Amino acid sequence: MSEDKKLEEAFEEYMDGTLSRWSRAEEYLSRNANRRTAAILLAVFVFALALYTSVFSPPHDFPTEAIVDVPQGASVRDIAETLERERIVRSALWFRLLVRFTGNERSLHAGEYLFEEPTGLWGVAQALSHGRYGMEPRRVRIPEGAMVRDIAELLDEELLRFDKELFTAKALPYEGRLFPDTYFFLPSANEDTVLEALRQNFDAQLAQLEEEIAAFGRPLEEVLIMASILEREARDHEDRRRIAGVLWRRLDEDMLLQVDAVFLYSIGRSTFQLTLEDLRSDSPYNTYRYKGLPPTPIGSPSLSSIRAAITPIDGGYYYYLADNTGVTHYSRTYEEHLRKKRLYLGT
């Protein structure tokens, strides 16, 4: 083998070794770089997670369905401290830093805010910066015949600042004058707001029948009491008119009304299984013991029941009963009433 050939092979062998060493070094450096990068990324992730958990995430006891007031003219510091105190944000300081960083220090809107689910720091800041109050009206249906205490329970389920005991105390004098209807209230509506809405609706609806009520000749309060009884006693409008005829006749002839629904109003029951002791109780709502109408309406009558009260059908009847299918049977004498009671009710 020539000297040139030997030198060429030696050079190639040297270069192969050199390249191999460089390749191993590069691979080593690359592995270390990847490890450093991974370590840095992991540290950044852990820091971000810790920052989110301790600052940006909602507090663990975030008060969903709670209303937060942001007063008009409040400073960013005051707002931030209120949010921290109400457990809406974890840190008042970070809230202030965030709104300053986003340039929203002068854009926070005053008002009442509702957060229906846990909301992070960014979401809270955005809500206040853009006036997203979360106050969607809530639908409340007041059924026909509902008593004040029923209405209070329904409203208490939907309204967040509603005091049902206070509402009941204020509304009881207006029993029978709170119109049954579908209403839409903001979640922050209080007792006075609700009471005013129900009363105003009653006045507006009753205006349709003012002339007819005046022509009927009985006081409005008596008409409303009778209408509230009819609301409970029958579903069919014609039956209500016939029952009105029976009850007005009994009143005019100084007879006891003997209506179960009236008595049940005073004891707060929904069942008609009255005992002899119940019927002997000394209550002004016991129409088995006291003559005349009860002292107040026993619920909120519909317009249909009010109309039935002032357009009675007088068939000469003194008694009525509903059978197990809901059909109402009328009688002119007590003996006839007892026969129908045995026939249709088995008693």
CSV table of C-alpha atoms in Angstrom, one decimal:
chain,number,residue,atom,x,y,z
A,1,MET,CA,0.0,0.0,0.0
A,2,SER,CA,1.4,3.4,-1.0
A,3,GLU,CA,2.3,6.1,1.5
A,4,ASP,CA,-0.5,8.3,0.1
A,5,LYS,CA,-3.1,5.7,0.6
A,6,LYS,CA,-2.0,5.1,4.2
A,7,LEU,CA,-2.1,8.8,5.0
A,8,GLU,CA,-5.6,9.0,3.5
A,9,GLU,CA,-6.9,6.2,5.5
A,10,ALA,CA,-5.3,7.6,8.7
A,11,PHE,CA,-6.9,11.0,8.0
A,12,GLU,CA,-10.3,9.4,7.4
A,13,GLU,CA,-10.0,7.4,10.6
A,14,TYR,CA,-9.1,10.5,12.5
A,15,MET,CA,-12.0,12.5,11.1
A,16,ASP,CA,-14.4,9.7,11.9
A,17,GLY,CA,-13.3,9.7,15.5
A,18,THR,CA,-13.5,13.4,15.7
A,19,LEU,CA,-17.0,13.5,14.2
A,20,SER,CA,-18.1,10.7,16.5
A,21,ARG,CA,-16.8,12.6,19.5
A,22,TRP,CA,-18.5,15.8,18.4
A,23,SER,CA,-21.7,13.9,17.8
A,24,ARG,CA,-21.6,12.4,21.3
A,25,ALA,CA,-20.9,15.9,22.7
A,26,GLU,CA,-23.7,17.4,20.8
A,27,GLU,CA,-26.1,14.7,21.9
A,28,TYR,CA,-25.0,15.2,25.5
A,29,LEU,CA,-25.4,18.9,25.3
A,30,SER,CA,-28.8,18.5,23.6
A,31,ARG,CA,-30.0,16.1,26.3
A,32,ASN,CA,-28.9,18.5,29.0
A,33,ALA,CA,-30.5,21.4,27.2
A,34,ASN,CA,-33.8,19.5,26.9
A,35,ARG,CA,-33.6,18.7,30.6
A,36,ARG,CA,-33.0,22.3,31.5
A,37,THR,CA,-35.8,23.4,29.2
A,38,ALA,CA,-38.1,20.8,30.7
A,39,ALA,CA,-37.1,21.9,34.2
A,40,ILE,CA,-37.8,25.5,33.3
A,41,LEU,CA,-41.1,24.7,31.8
A,42,LEU,CA,-42.1,22.6,34.8
A,43,ALA,CA,-41.1,25.5,37.1
A,44,VAL,CA,-43.1,27.9,35.1
A,45,PHE,CA,-46.1,25.5,35.1
A,46,VAL,CA,-45.9,25.0,38.9
A,47,PHE,CA,-45.6,28.8,39.4
A,48,ALA,CA,-48.5,29.5,37.1
A,49,LEU,CA,-50.6,26.8,38.9
A,50,ALA,CA,-49.7,28.2,42.3
A,51,LEU,CA,-50.5,31.7,41.1
A,52,TYR,CA,-53.9,30.6,39.7
A,53,THR,CA,-54.8,28.6,42.8
A,54,SER,CA,-53.8,31.3,45.2
A,55,VAL,CA,-54.9,34.4,43.3
A,56,PHE,CA,-56.9,33.9,40.1
A,57,SER,CA,-59.1,31.0,40.9
A,58,PRO,CA,-62.5,31.6,42.7
A,59,PRO,CA,-62.3,31.2,46.5
A,60,HIS,CA,-63.3,27.8,47.7
A,61,ASP,CA,-66.3,29.3,49.6
A,62,PHE,CA,-67.4,31.6,46.7
A,63,PRO,CA,-70.9,32.7,47.5
A,64,THR,CA,-73.0,31.7,44.5
A,65,GLU,CA,-76.5,33.2,44.4
A,66,ALA,CA,-75.3,36.1,46.4
A,67,ILE,CA,-75.7,39.8,45.4
A,68,VAL,CA,-72.7,42.1,45.8
A,69,ASP,CA,-73.2,45.9,45.9
A,70,VAL,CA,-70.8,48.2,44.2
A,71,PRO,CA,-71.7,51.7,45.5
A,72,GLN,CA,-71.7,54.7,43.2
A,73,GLY,CA,-68.5,56.7,43.5
A,74,ALA,CA,-66.6,53.9,45.3
A,75,SER,CA,-62.8,53.8,44.8
A,76,VAL,CA,-61.0,50.9,43.3
A,77,ARG,CA,-59.5,50.1,46.7
A,78,ASP,CA,-63.0,50.1,48.3
A,79,ILE,CA,-64.4,47.9,45.6
A,80,ALA,CA,-61.5,45.5,45.9
A,81,GLU,CA,-61.8,45.3,49.6
A,82,THR,CA,-65.6,44.7,49.3
A,83,LEU,CA,-65.0,41.8,46.9
A,84,GLU,CA,-62.4,40.2,49.1
A,85,ARG,CA,-64.6,40.6,52.2
A,86,GLU,CA,-67.6,39.1,50.4
A,87,ARG,CA,-65.3,36.2,49.2
A,88,ILE,CA,-65.7,37.0,45.5
A,89,VAL,CA,-62.0,37.4,45.0
A,90,ARG,CA,-59.1,35.9,46.9
A,91,SER,CA,-57.0,39.1,47.0
A,92,ALA,CA,-58.0,42.8,46.9
A,93,LEU,CA,-54.4,43.7,45.9
A,94,TRP,CA,-54.4,41.4,42.9
A,95,PHE,CA,-57.8,42.7,41.8
A,96,ARG,CA,-56.5,46.3,41.9
A,97,LEU,CA,-53.3,45.2,40.0
A,98,LEU,CA,-55.4,43.5,37.4
A,99,VAL,CA,-57.8,46.3,36.7
A,100,ARG,CA,-54.8,48.7,36.6
A,101,PHE,CA,-52.9,46.4,34.1
A,102,THR,CA,-56.0,46.2,31.9
A,103,GLY,CA,-56.6,49.9,32.0
A,104,ASN,CA,-60.0,49.6,33.6
A,105,GLU,CA,-59.5,51.5,36.8
A,106,ARG,CA,-61.9,54.2,35.7
A,107,SER,CA,-64.4,51.8,34.0
A,108,LEU,CA,-65.8,49.9,37.0
A,109,HIS,CA,-69.6,50.1,37.0
A,110,ALA,CA,-71.6,50.7,40.2
A,111,GLY,CA,-74.6,48.5,40.9
A,112,GLU,CA,-75.7,45.1,42.1
A,113,TYR,CA,-73.9,42.1,40.8
A,114,LEU,CA,-75.0,38.5,40.9
A,115,PHE,CA,-72.6,35.6,40.3
A,116,GLU,CA,-74.6,32.4,39.8
A,117,GLU,CA,-71.5,30.2,39.7
A,118,PRO,CA,-67.9,30.5,41.0
A,119,THR,CA,-66.1,33.1,38.9
A,120,GLY,CA,-62.3,33.7,38.8
A,121,LEU,CA,-60.5,37.0,39.3
A,122,TRP,CA,-60.4,37.8,35.6
A,123,GLY,CA,-64.1,37.1,35.1
A,124,VAL,CA,-65.0,39.3,38.1
A,125,ALA,CA,-62.9,42.1,36.8
A,126,GLN,CA,-64.4,41.8,33.4
A,127,ALA,CA,-67.9,41.8,34.8
A,128,LEU,CA,-67.4,45.0,36.8
A,129,SER,CA,-65.5,46.6,33.9
A,130,HIS,CA,-68.3,46.0,31.4
A,131,GLY,CA,-71.3,46.3,33.7
A,132,ARG,CA,-72.3,42.6,33.3
A,133,TYR,CA,-74.5,42.5,36.4
A,134,GLY,CA,-75.9,39.0,35.9
A,135,MET,CA,-79.3,40.3,37.0
A,136,GLU,CA,-81.7,38.4,34.7
A,137,PRO,CA,-85.4,38.7,35.7
A,138,ARG,CA,-86.8,35.6,37.4
A,139,ARG,CA,-90.2,34.2,36.5
A,140,VAL,CA,-92.6,33.6,39.4
A,141,ARG,CA,-96.1,32.3,38.8
A,142,ILE,CA,-98.6,33.1,41.6
A,143,PRO,CA,-101.4,30.5,41.1
A,144,GLU,CA,-105.1,31.4,41.5
A,145,GLY,CA,-106.3,30.9,45.0
A,146,ALA,CA,-102.8,31.3,46.5
A,147,MET,CA,-102.8,32.6,50.1
A,148,VAL,CA,-100.3,35.2,51.3
A,149,ARG,CA,-98.2,32.5,53.0
A,150,ASP,CA,-98.2,30.5,49.7
A,151,ILE,CA,-97.0,33.5,47.8
A,152,ALA,CA,-94.3,34.2,50.3
A,153,GLU,CA,-92.9,30.7,49.9
A,154,LEU,CA,-92.9,30.9,46.1
A,155,LEU,CA,-91.1,34.2,46.1
A,156,ASP,CA,-88.6,33.1,48.8
A,157,GLU,CA,-87.5,30.3,46.4
A,158,GLU,CA,-86.6,32.7,43.6
A,159,LEU,CA,-85.6,36.1,45.2
A,160,LEU,CA,-82.3,36.4,47.0
A,161,ARG,CA,-83.0,39.3,49.2
A,162,PHE,CA,-86.6,38.4,50.0
A,163,ASP,CA,-87.7,38.0,53.6
A,164,LYS,CA,-90.8,35.8,53.6
A,165,GLU,CA,-91.7,36.6,57.3
A,166,LEU,CA,-91.5,40.3,56.7
A,167,PHE,CA,-93.5,40.0,53.4
A,168,THR,CA,-96.2,37.9,55.1
A,169,ALA,CA,-96.6,40.5,57.9
A,170,LYS,CA,-96.9,43.4,55.3
A,171,ALA,CA,-99.1,41.5,52.9
A,172,LEU,CA,-101.7,39.9,55.2
A,173,PRO,CA,-103.8,43.1,55.3
A,174,TYR,CA,-104.0,42.7,51.5
A,175,GLU,CA,-105.1,39.0,51.4
A,176,GLY,CA,-107.3,38.6,48.4
A,177,ARG,CA,-105.9,41.8,46.7
A,178,LEU,CA,-102.7,40.3,45.4
A,179,PHE,CA,-103.5,39.3,41.8
A,180,PRO,CA,-102.6,35.8,40.8
A,181,ASP,CA,-100.5,36.0,37.6
A,182,THR,CA,-97.0,35.4,36.2
A,183,TYR,CA,-94.5,38.0,37.3
A,184,PHE,CA,-90.9,38.8,36.4
A,185,PHE,CA,-88.7,40.1,39.2
A,186,LEU,CA,-85.0,40.9,39.5
A,187,PRO,CA,-83.2,38.5,41.9
A,188,SER,CA,-82.6,41.6,44.2
A,189,ALA,CA,-86.3,42.5,44.5
A,190,ASN,CA,-87.4,43.0,48.1
A,191,GLU,CA,-90.7,42.6,49.9
A,192,ASP,CA,-91.9,46.2,49.2
A,193,THR,CA,-91.1,45.9,45.5
A,194,VAL,CA,-93.0,42.6,45.1
A,195,LEU,CA,-96.0,43.7,47.2
A,196,GLU,CA,-96.4,46.9,45.2
A,197,ALA,CA,-96.3,45.0,41.9
A,198,LEU,CA,-99.0,42.5,43.0
A,199,ARG,CA,-101.2,45.2,44.4
A,200,GLN,CA,-100.9,47.4,41.3
A,201,ASN,CA,-101.7,44.4,39.0
A,202,PHE,CA,-104.8,43.7,41.2
A,203,ASP,CA,-106.0,47.3,40.8
A,204,ALA,CA,-105.5,47.2,37.1
A,205,GLN,CA,-107.3,43.9,36.6
A,206,LEU,CA,-110.2,44.8,38.9
A,207,ALA,CA,-110.8,48.0,36.9
A,208,GLN,CA,-112.3,45.8,34.2
A,209,LEU,CA,-115.2,44.9,36.5
A,210,GLU,CA,-115.7,48.2,38.4
A,211,GLU,CA,-119.1,48.9,36.8
A,212,GLU,CA,-120.4,45.4,37.2
A,213,ILE,CA,-119.3,45.2,40.9
A,214,ALA,CA,-121.0,48.6,41.5
A,215,ALA,CA,-124.2,47.4,39.8
A,216,PHE,CA,-124.2,44.2,41.9
A,217,GLY,CA,-124.8,46.2,45.0
A,218,ARG,CA,-122.6,44.5,47.6
A,219,PRO,CA,-119.4,45.9,49.1
A,220,LEU,CA,-116.2,45.1,47.3
A,221,GLU,CA,-114.8,43.3,50.3
A,222,GLU,CA,-117.7,40.9,50.4
A,223,VAL,CA,-117.4,40.3,46.7
A,224,LEU,CA,-113.7,39.5,47.1
A,225,ILE,CA,-114.3,37.2,50.1
A,226,MET,CA,-117.0,35.3,48.1
A,227,ALA,CA,-114.7,35.1,45.1
A,228,SER,CA,-111.9,33.6,47.1
A,229,ILE,CA,-114.3,30.9,48.4
A,230,LEU,CA,-115.5,30.1,44.9
A,231,GLU,CA,-111.9,29.8,43.8
A,232,ARG,CA,-111.5,26.9,46.2
A,233,GLU,CA,-114.9,25.3,45.9
A,234,ALA,CA,-115.1,24.8,42.1
A,235,ARG,CA,-113.0,24.9,38.9
A,236,ASP,CA,-115.8,25.3,36.4
A,237,HIS,CA,-117.1,28.9,35.9
A,238,GLU,CA,-120.7,27.9,35.7
A,239,ASP,CA,-120.4,25.8,38.9
A,240,ARG,CA,-118.8,28.8,40.6
A,241,ARG,CA,-121.8,30.9,39.6
A,242,ARG,CA,-124.3,28.3,40.9
A,243,ILE,CA,-122.3,27.9,44.2
A,244,ALA,CA,-122.3,31.7,44.5
A,245,GLY,CA,-126.1,31.6,44.2
A,246,VAL,CA,-126.3,29.0,47.0
A,247,LEU,CA,-123.9,30.9,49.3
A,248,TRP,CA,-125.5,34.4,48.8
A,249,ARG,CA,-128.9,32.8,49.4
A,250,ARG,CA,-127.7,31.3,52.7
A,251,LEU,CA,-126.2,34.6,53.8
A,252,ASP,CA,-129.4,36.5,52.9
A,253,GLU,CA,-131.5,34.0,54.9
A,254,ASP,CA,-129.1,34.1,57.9
A,255,MET,CA,-127.9,30.5,57.6
A,256,LEU,CA,-124.5,29.2,58.4
A,257,LEU,CA,-122.3,28.9,55.3
A,258,GLN,CA,-120.6,25.6,56.4
A,259,VAL,CA,-117.8,25.8,53.9
A,260,ASP,CA,-114.8,23.6,54.6
A,261,ALA,CA,-112.3,25.7,52.6
A,262,VAL,CA,-112.9,28.8,54.7
A,263,PHE,CA,-112.2,26.9,58.0
A,264,LEU,CA,-109.1,25.3,56.5
A,265,TYR,CA,-107.6,28.7,55.8
A,266,SER,CA,-107.4,29.5,59.5
A,267,ILE,CA,-105.7,26.2,60.4
A,268,GLY,CA,-103.4,26.1,57.3
A,269,ARG,CA,-104.5,22.7,56.1
A,270,SER,CA,-105.0,21.5,52.6
A,271,THR,CA,-107.0,18.4,53.5
A,272,PHE,CA,-110.8,18.3,53.9
A,273,GLN,CA,-110.7,15.6,56.5
A,274,LEU,CA,-112.0,17.7,59.4
A,275,THR,CA,-112.6,16.3,62.8
A,276,LEU,CA,-115.5,17.1,65.1
A,277,GLU,CA,-113.1,18.9,67.4
A,278,ASP,CA,-112.0,21.0,64.4
A,279,LEU,CA,-115.6,22.0,63.6
A,280,ARG,CA,-116.2,23.1,67.2
A,281,SER,CA,-113.2,25.4,67.3
A,282,ASP,CA,-113.7,29.0,68.2
A,283,SER,CA,-112.4,30.7,65.1
A,284,PRO,CA,-114.1,33.5,63.1
A,285,TYR,CA,-113.2,31.4,60.0
A,286,ASN,CA,-115.3,28.5,61.3
A,287,THR,CA,-118.4,28.9,59.2
A,288,TYR,CA,-119.9,25.9,60.9
A,289,ARG,CA,-120.1,27.9,64.0
A,290,TYR,CA,-120.3,31.6,63.0
A,291,LYS,CA,-122.8,33.1,60.5
A,292,GLY,CA,-121.8,35.4,57.8
A,293,LEU,CA,-118.7,35.7,55.6
A,294,PRO,CA,-115.3,35.1,57.1
A,295,PRO,CA,-113.3,38.2,58.2
A,296,THR,CA,-111.1,38.2,55.1
A,297,PRO,CA,-110.6,36.6,51.7
A,298,ILE,CA,-109.0,33.1,52.0
A,299,GLY,CA,-106.7,33.6,49.0
A,300,SER,CA,-106.2,35.5,45.8
A,301,PRO,CA,-109.2,35.0,43.5
A,302,SER,CA,-109.0,35.0,39.7
A,303,LEU,CA,-110.9,37.5,37.6
A,304,SER,CA,-113.2,34.6,36.7
A,305,SER,CA,-114.1,33.9,40.3
A,306,ILE,CA,-114.7,37.6,40.9
A,307,ARG,CA,-117.0,37.7,37.9
A,308,ALA,CA,-118.8,34.5,39.2
A,309,ALA,CA,-119.4,36.2,42.6
A,310,ILE,CA,-121.2,39.1,41.0
A,311,THR,CA,-123.2,37.0,38.5
A,312,PRO,CA,-124.7,34.2,40.7
A,313,ILE,CA,-127.1,31.7,39.3
A,314,ASP,CA,-130.0,31.5,41.7
A,315,GLY,CA,-131.6,28.1,41.2
A,316,GLY,CA,-133.3,28.1,44.6
A,317,TYR,CA,-130.7,25.7,46.0
A,318,TYR,CA,-129.4,25.8,49.6
A,319,TYR,CA,-126.9,22.9,49.5
A,320,TYR,CA,-124.3,21.5,47.2
A,321,LEU,CA,-121.6,18.8,47.3
A,322,ALA,CA,-118.9,17.5,44.9
A,323,ASP,CA,-118.7,13.8,44.2
A,324,ASN,CA,-115.5,11.8,43.8
A,325,THR,CA,-115.2,12.8,40.1
A,326,GLY,CA,-115.5,16.5,40.8
A,327,VAL,CA,-119.1,16.9,39.6
A,328,THR,CA,-121.2,19.2,41.8
A,329,HIS,CA,-124.7,18.2,42.9
A,330,TYR,CA,-127.2,20.8,44.2
A,331,SER,CA,-130.2,20.3,46.6
A,332,ARG,CA,-133.1,22.5,47.7
A,333,THR,CA,-133.7,20.7,51.0
A,334,TYR,CA,-131.5,19.2,53.7
A,335,GLU,CA,-133.2,15.8,53.2
A,336,GLU,CA,-132.4,15.9,49.5
A,337,HIS,CA,-128.8,16.8,50.3
A,338,LEU,CA,-128.4,13.9,52.7
A,339,ARG,CA,-129.7,11.5,50.0
A,340,LYS,CA,-127.3,12.8,47.5
A,341,LYS,CA,-124.5,12.6,50.0
A,342,ARG,CA,-125.2,8.9,50.6
A,343,LEU,CA,-125.6,8.3,46.8
A,344,TYR,CA,-122.5,10.0,45.6
A,345,LEU,CA,-120.2,9.9,48.6
A,346,GLY,CA,-121.4,6.8,50.5
A,347,THR,CA,-121.8,8.7,53.8
